[in-house]
Amino acid sequence: QKEVEQNSGPLSVPEGAIASLNCTYSDRGSQSFFWYRQYSGKSPELIMSIYSNGDKEDGRFTAQLNKASQYVSLLIRDSQPSDSATYLCAARSAGGGNKLTFGTGTQLKVEL
Amino acid sequence: GAGVSQSPSNKVTEKGKDVELRCDPISGHTALYWYRQSLGQGLEFLIYFQGNSAPDKSGLPSDRFSAERTGGSVSTLTIQRTQQEDSAVYLCASSLSQGINQPQHFGDGTRLSIL
């Protein structure tokens, strides 16, 4: 069983819509969570980080964390074609050293 | 430099050869990580450095893999007697410190192909 699970997609949304990306994790000791965007052939780029239950907003991006349900999500408002990429969810636990445990990513396609 | 720098960007070598991959972290970042990403797989942790020490080597797949860091800066990942299953993108990341909330910033990676 993978420790961080994501739907591989592709998730297709029309331009201007809200894209909702979801992630679940199995380690209850996970304390910090990160969303990375990865364009094809490129390295992961940090989009958002979240540590506390609730919502965290940054521009068009909102990260949501529910530790009781072991669930993290990323909302992208007013989706643009340039948002088309693979989105990686990563978790980090105090007992797991400093490594990030990644999901396999969700491919997002924003269509004109 | 402004970001994490990795070299070479691409490496093609024959099975059985040794390869050395280099990572230059963001200036001032004390923590350095190596991951690898295989086709269709998530990023897989290999090793973590804090300064020149490696408190966590748990992700190294076999004793053919080793890494070192000198001067609290540049790190090299060495793969001896390469095998075809070693083909992957090797990514290096650094963070300002080892704090659990510190984000990790990635380099562009080295794409390793074993023939």
mmCIF file of C-alpha atoms in Angstrom:
data_model
loop_
_atom_site.group_PDB
_atom_site.id
_atom_site.type_symbol
_atom_site.label_atom_id
_atom_site.label_comp_id
_atom_site.label_asym_id
_atom_site.label_seq_id
_atom_site.Cartn_x
_atom_site.Cartn_y
_atom_site.Cartn_z
ATOM 1 C CA GLN A 1 0.000 0.000 0.000
ATOM 2 C CA LYS A 2 1.401 3.338 -1.051
ATOM 3 C CA GLU A 3 1.700 5.847 1.754
ATOM 4 C CA VAL A 4 0.471 8.773 -0.336
ATOM 5 C CA GLU A 5 -2.275 8.108 -2.857
ATOM 6 C CA GLN A 6 -3.399 10.232 -5.775
ATOM 7 C CA ASN A 7 -5.673 9.562 -8.712
ATOM 8 C CA SER A 8 -3.407 9.471 -11.748
ATOM 9 C CA GLY A 9 -5.990 11.141 -13.995
ATOM 10 C CA PRO A 10 -5.956 12.738 -16.425
ATOM 11 C CA LEU A 11 -8.310 15.257 -14.900
ATOM 12 C CA SER A 12 -9.729 17.459 -17.631
ATOM 13 C CA VAL A 13 -11.326 20.808 -16.841
ATOM 14 C CA PRO A 14 -12.379 23.664 -19.119
ATOM 15 C CA GLU A 15 -10.489 26.931 -19.004
ATOM 16 C CA GLY A 16 -11.806 29.172 -16.231
ATOM 17 C CA ALA A 17 -13.187 26.304 -14.152
ATOM 18 C CA ILE A 18 -12.052 25.117 -10.727
ATOM 19 C CA ALA A 19 -9.723 22.123 -10.724
ATOM 20 C CA SER A 20 -9.838 19.950 -7.610
ATOM 21 C CA LEU A 21 -6.905 17.649 -6.917
ATOM 22 C CA ASN A 22 -7.057 15.155 -4.079
ATOM 23 C CA CYS A 23 -4.563 13.207 -2.021
ATOM 24 C CA THR A 24 -4.849 10.757 0.881
ATOM 25 C CA TYR A 25 -2.085 9.570 3.178
ATOM 26 C CA SER A 26 -1.759 6.587 5.480
ATOM 27 C CA ASP A 27 0.819 7.765 8.047
ATOM 28 C CA ARG A 28 -1.035 9.508 10.884
ATOM 29 C CA GLY A 29 2.290 10.954 11.990
ATOM 30 C CA SER A 30 2.464 13.101 8.859
ATOM 31 C CA GLN A 31 2.655 16.726 9.869
ATOM 32 C CA SER A 32 3.461 18.808 6.821
ATOM 33 C CA PHE A 33 2.197 18.565 3.283
ATOM 34 C CA PHE A 34 3.377 20.008 0.018
ATOM 35 C CA TRP A 35 1.967 20.358 -3.473
ATOM 36 C CA TYR A 36 4.403 20.417 -6.373
ATOM 37 C CA ARG A 37 3.678 21.104 -10.035
ATOM 38 C CA GLN A 38 5.729 19.200 -12.597
ATOM 39 C CA TYR A 39 5.675 20.007 -16.290
ATOM 40 C CA SER A 40 6.692 17.203 -18.630
ATOM 41 C CA GLY A 41 10.454 16.785 -18.634
ATOM 42 C CA LYS A 42 10.925 19.376 -15.909
ATOM 43 C CA SER A 43 11.641 19.242 -12.195
ATOM 44 C CA PRO A 44 8.959 19.587 -9.483
ATOM 45 C CA GLU A 45 8.138 23.178 -8.538
ATOM 46 C CA LEU A 46 6.708 23.980 -5.102
ATOM 47 C CA ILE A 47 3.178 25.395 -5.307
ATOM 48 C CA MET A 48 1.799 25.246 -1.788
ATOM 49 C CA SER A 49 2.593 23.960 1.671
ATOM 50 C CA ILE A 50 0.140 23.342 4.514
ATOM 51 C CA TYR A 51 0.661 22.229 8.097
ATOM 52 C CA SER A 52 -2.591 22.959 9.963
ATOM 53 C CA ASN A 53 -6.136 21.736 9.473
ATOM 54 C CA GLY A 54 -8.249 24.018 7.316
ATOM 55 C CA ASP A 55 -7.658 26.072 4.217
ATOM 56 C CA LYS A 56 -4.654 28.026 3.031
ATOM 57 C CA GLU A 57 -5.007 30.368 0.080
ATOM 58 C CA ASP A 58 -2.334 31.793 -2.198
ATOM 59 C CA GLY A 59 -3.581 33.570 -5.287
ATOM 60 C CA ARG A 60 -5.569 31.132 -7.428
ATOM 61 C CA PHE A 61 -4.462 28.181 -5.284
ATOM 62 C CA THR A 62 -6.100 26.878 -2.115
ATOM 63 C CA ALA A 63 -4.731 23.959 -0.158
ATOM 64 C CA GLN A 64 -7.030 22.104 2.235
ATOM 65 C CA LEU A 65 -5.974 19.742 5.006
ATOM 66 C CA ASN A 66 -8.110 17.411 7.097
ATOM 67 C CA LYS A 67 -5.892 15.379 9.413
ATOM 68 C CA ALA A 68 -8.786 13.406 10.894
ATOM 69 C CA SER A 69 -9.667 12.105 7.428
ATOM 70 C CA GLN A 70 -6.001 12.014 6.328
ATOM 71 C CA TYR A 71 -6.894 14.039 3.283
ATOM 72 C CA VAL A 72 -5.210 16.910 1.455
ATOM 73 C CA SER A 73 -6.537 18.740 -1.553
ATOM 74 C CA LEU A 74 -5.493 21.504 -3.930
ATOM 75 C CA LEU A 75 -8.010 23.758 -5.619
ATOM 76 C CA ILE A 76 -7.033 25.804 -8.638
ATOM 77 C CA ARG A 77 -9.477 28.584 -9.451
ATOM 78 C CA ASP A 78 -9.841 30.133 -12.903
ATOM 79 C CA SER A 79 -7.814 27.295 -14.431
ATOM 80 C CA GLN A 80 -5.573 28.258 -17.325
ATOM 81 C CA PRO A 81 -4.018 26.114 -20.071
ATOM 82 C CA SER A 82 -0.646 26.900 -18.476
ATOM 83 C CA ASP A 83 -1.830 25.011 -15.382
ATOM 84 C CA SER A 84 -1.763 21.788 -17.401
ATOM 85 C CA ALA A 85 0.844 19.659 -15.654
ATOM 86 C CA THR A 86 1.221 16.808 -13.205
ATOM 87 C CA TYR A 87 0.552 17.769 -9.593
ATOM 88 C CA LEU A 88 2.465 15.872 -6.920
ATOM 89 C CA CYS A 89 1.312 15.598 -3.324
ATOM 90 C CA ALA A 90 4.014 15.019 -0.710
ATOM 91 C CA ALA A 91 3.885 14.343 3.022
ATOM 92 C CA ARG A 92 6.505 14.595 5.708
ATOM 93 C CA SER A 93 6.382 13.078 9.192
ATOM 94 C CA ALA A 94 8.463 13.776 12.252
ATOM 95 C CA GLY A 95 9.105 10.082 12.644
ATOM 96 C CA GLY A 96 10.069 9.635 9.028
ATOM 97 C CA GLY A 97 13.176 11.720 9.099
ATOM 98 C CA ASN A 98 13.272 14.578 6.700
ATOM 99 C CA LYS A 99 12.304 12.789 3.552
ATOM 100 C CA LEU A 100 9.230 13.661 1.544
ATOM 101 C CA THR A 101 6.935 10.800 0.615
ATOM 102 C CA PHE A 102 5.348 11.501 -2.755
ATOM 103 C CA GLY A 103 2.249 10.301 -4.481
ATOM 104 C CA THR A 104 2.528 9.332 -8.130
ATOM 105 C CA GLY A 105 0.825 12.552 -9.202
ATOM 106 C CA THR A 106 -2.371 13.630 -10.926
ATOM 107 C CA GLN A 107 -2.183 14.828 -14.516
ATOM 108 C CA LEU A 108 -4.296 17.953 -15.047
ATOM 109 C CA LYS A 109 -5.399 19.070 -18.499
ATOM 110 C CA VAL A 110 -7.016 22.482 -18.880
ATOM 111 C CA GLU A 111 -8.850 22.644 -22.166
ATOM 112 C CA LEU A 112 -9.637 25.745 -24.207
ATOM 113 C CA GLY B 1 23.396 30.370 -8.253
ATOM 114 C CA ALA B 2 19.743 31.102 -7.711
ATOM 115 C CA GLY B 3 18.554 27.516 -7.671
ATOM 116 C CA VAL B 4 19.696 23.949 -7.232
ATOM 117 C CA SER B 5 22.112 23.029 -10.002
ATOM 118 C CA GLN B 6 22.645 19.474 -11.210
ATOM 119 C CA SER B 7 25.079 18.048 -13.723
ATOM 120 C CA PRO B 8 25.145 16.435 -16.137
ATOM 121 C CA SER B 9 21.604 17.030 -17.338
ATOM 122 C CA ASN B 10 21.725 13.823 -19.352
ATOM 123 C CA LYS B 11 23.959 10.784 -19.047
ATOM 124 C CA VAL B 12 23.967 7.726 -21.262
ATOM 125 C CA THR B 13 26.271 4.894 -20.304
ATOM 126 C CA GLU B 14 26.749 1.198 -20.790
ATOM 127 C CA LYS B 15 25.673 -1.380 -18.279
ATOM 128 C CA GLY B 16 28.423 -2.105 -15.802
ATOM 129 C CA LYS B 17 30.009 1.335 -15.916
ATOM 130 C CA ASP B 18 30.214 3.661 -12.926
ATOM 131 C CA VAL B 19 28.519 7.072 -12.999
ATOM 132 C CA GLU B 20 28.824 10.151 -10.835
ATOM 133 C CA LEU B 21 26.063 12.729 -10.528
ATOM 134 C CA ARG B 22 26.619 16.161 -9.054
ATOM 135 C CA CYS B 23 24.370 18.517 -7.096
ATOM 136 C CA ASP B 24 25.071 22.101 -6.082
ATOM 137 C CA PRO B 25 22.389 23.245 -3.601
ATOM 138 C CA ILE B 26 20.976 26.717 -3.091
ATOM 139 C CA SER B 27 23.532 28.844 -1.273
ATOM 140 C CA GLY B 28 23.021 28.712 2.482
ATOM 141 C CA HIS B 29 20.843 25.596 2.421
ATOM 142 C CA THR B 30 22.124 23.124 4.978
ATOM 143 C CA ALA B 31 19.899 20.182 4.081
ATOM 144 C CA LEU B 32 20.289 18.262 0.809
ATOM 145 C CA TYR B 33 18.255 15.357 -0.540
ATOM 146 C CA TRP B 34 18.527 12.911 -3.415
ATOM 147 C CA TYR B 35 15.454 11.342 -5.015
ATOM 148 C CA ARG B 36 14.909 9.395 -8.187
ATOM 149 C CA GLN B 37 11.915 9.286 -10.482
ATOM 150 C CA SER B 38 11.343 6.335 -12.741
ATOM 151 C CA LEU B 39 8.828 6.293 -15.592
ATOM 152 C CA GLY B 40 5.336 6.034 -14.156
ATOM 153 C CA GLN B 41 6.628 6.060 -10.584
ATOM 154 C CA GLY B 42 6.517 8.682 -7.905
ATOM 155 C CA LEU B 43 9.616 10.305 -6.549
ATOM 156 C CA GLU B 44 11.570 7.841 -4.454
ATOM 157 C CA PHE B 45 13.750 9.079 -1.586
ATOM 158 C CA LEU B 46 17.381 7.969 -1.657
ATOM 159 C CA ILE B 47 19.435 9.853 0.940
ATOM 160 C CA TYR B 48 19.422 12.998 3.083
ATOM 161 C CA PHE B 49 22.356 15.153 4.196
ATOM 162 C CA GLN B 50 22.466 17.649 7.011
ATOM 163 C CA GLY B 51 25.746 19.436 6.554
ATOM 164 C CA ASN B 52 28.248 16.769 5.537
ATOM 165 C CA SER B 53 26.534 14.005 7.504
ATOM 166 C CA ALA B 54 23.945 11.608 6.148
ATOM 167 C CA PRO B 55 21.499 10.812 8.975
ATOM 168 C CA ASP B 56 19.184 8.923 6.624
ATOM 169 C CA LYS B 57 20.475 6.623 3.904
ATOM 170 C CA SER B 58 17.464 4.335 4.049
ATOM 171 C CA GLY B 59 16.417 4.852 0.445
ATOM 172 C CA LEU B 60 19.641 3.769 -1.245
ATOM 173 C CA PRO B 61 18.580 0.669 -3.261
ATOM 174 C CA SER B 62 21.802 -1.313 -2.915
ATOM 175 C CA ASP B 63 25.442 -1.050 -1.946
ATOM 176 C CA ARG B 64 26.202 0.005 -5.523
ATOM 177 C CA PHE B 65 24.817 3.408 -4.567
ATOM 178 C CA SER B 66 26.770 5.871 -2.442
ATOM 179 C CA ALA B 67 26.787 9.593 -1.878
ATOM 180 C CA GLU B 68 28.905 12.169 -0.184
ATOM 181 C CA ARG B 69 28.770 15.851 0.556
ATOM 182 C CA THR B 70 31.759 18.062 1.156
ATOM 183 C CA GLY B 71 32.086 21.527 2.625
ATOM 184 C CA GLY B 72 28.405 21.491 3.467
ATOM 185 C CA SER B 73 27.703 22.270 -0.157
ATOM 186 C CA VAL B 74 28.221 20.126 -3.264
ATOM 187 C CA SER B 75 27.071 16.512 -3.196
ATOM 188 C CA THR B 76 27.876 13.643 -5.515
ATOM 189 C CA LEU B 77 25.817 10.494 -5.987
ATOM 190 C CA THR B 78 27.826 7.569 -7.330
ATOM 191 C CA ILE B 79 26.359 4.445 -8.882
ATOM 192 C CA GLN B 80 28.802 1.611 -9.410
ATOM 193 C CA ARG B 81 28.385 -1.230 -11.912
ATOM 194 C CA THR B 82 25.232 0.324 -13.329
ATOM 195 C CA GLN B 83 22.265 -1.861 -14.231
ATOM 196 C CA GLN B 84 19.406 -1.141 -16.615
ATOM 197 C CA GLU B 85 17.001 -0.743 -13.706
ATOM 198 C CA ASP B 86 19.071 2.238 -12.582
ATOM 199 C CA SER B 87 17.712 4.218 -15.546
ATOM 200 C CA ALA B 88 15.719 7.107 -14.094
ATOM 201 C CA VAL B 89 15.785 10.833 -13.464
ATOM 202 C CA TYR B 90 17.872 11.591 -10.399
ATOM 203 C CA LEU B 91 16.676 14.700 -8.616
ATOM 204 C CA CYS B 92 18.448 16.699 -5.964
ATOM 205 C CA ALA B 93 16.674 19.059 -3.583
ATOM 206 C CA SER B 94 17.800 21.398 -0.847
ATOM 207 C CA SER B 95 16.128 23.186 2.037
ATOM 208 C CA LEU B 96 17.206 26.005 4.299
ATOM 209 C CA SER B 97 17.268 23.737 7.322
ATOM 210 C CA GLN B 98 16.060 20.334 8.460
ATOM 211 C CA GLY B 99 12.864 21.741 10.033
ATOM 212 C CA ILE B 100 9.795 19.668 9.217
ATOM 213 C CA ASN B 101 8.004 22.633 7.676
ATOM 214 C CA GLN B 102 10.918 23.660 5.497
ATOM 215 C CA PRO B 103 10.074 23.223 1.806
ATOM 216 C CA GLN B 104 12.455 21.385 -0.456
ATOM 217 C CA HIS B 105 13.461 22.999 -3.752
ATOM 218 C CA PHE B 106 14.426 20.767 -6.644
ATOM 219 C CA GLY B 107 17.040 20.966 -9.346
ATOM 220 C CA ASP B 108 16.336 20.056 -12.962
ATOM 221 C CA GLY B 109 17.642 16.533 -12.465
ATOM 222 C CA THR B 110 19.992 14.198 -14.295
ATOM 223 C CA ARG B 111 18.356 11.850 -16.781
ATOM 224 C CA LEU B 112 20.346 8.612 -16.591
ATOM 225 C CA SER B 113 19.999 6.008 -19.313
ATOM 226 C CA ILE B 114 21.741 2.655 -19.018
ATOM 227 C CA LEU B 115 22.146 0.816 -22.314
#
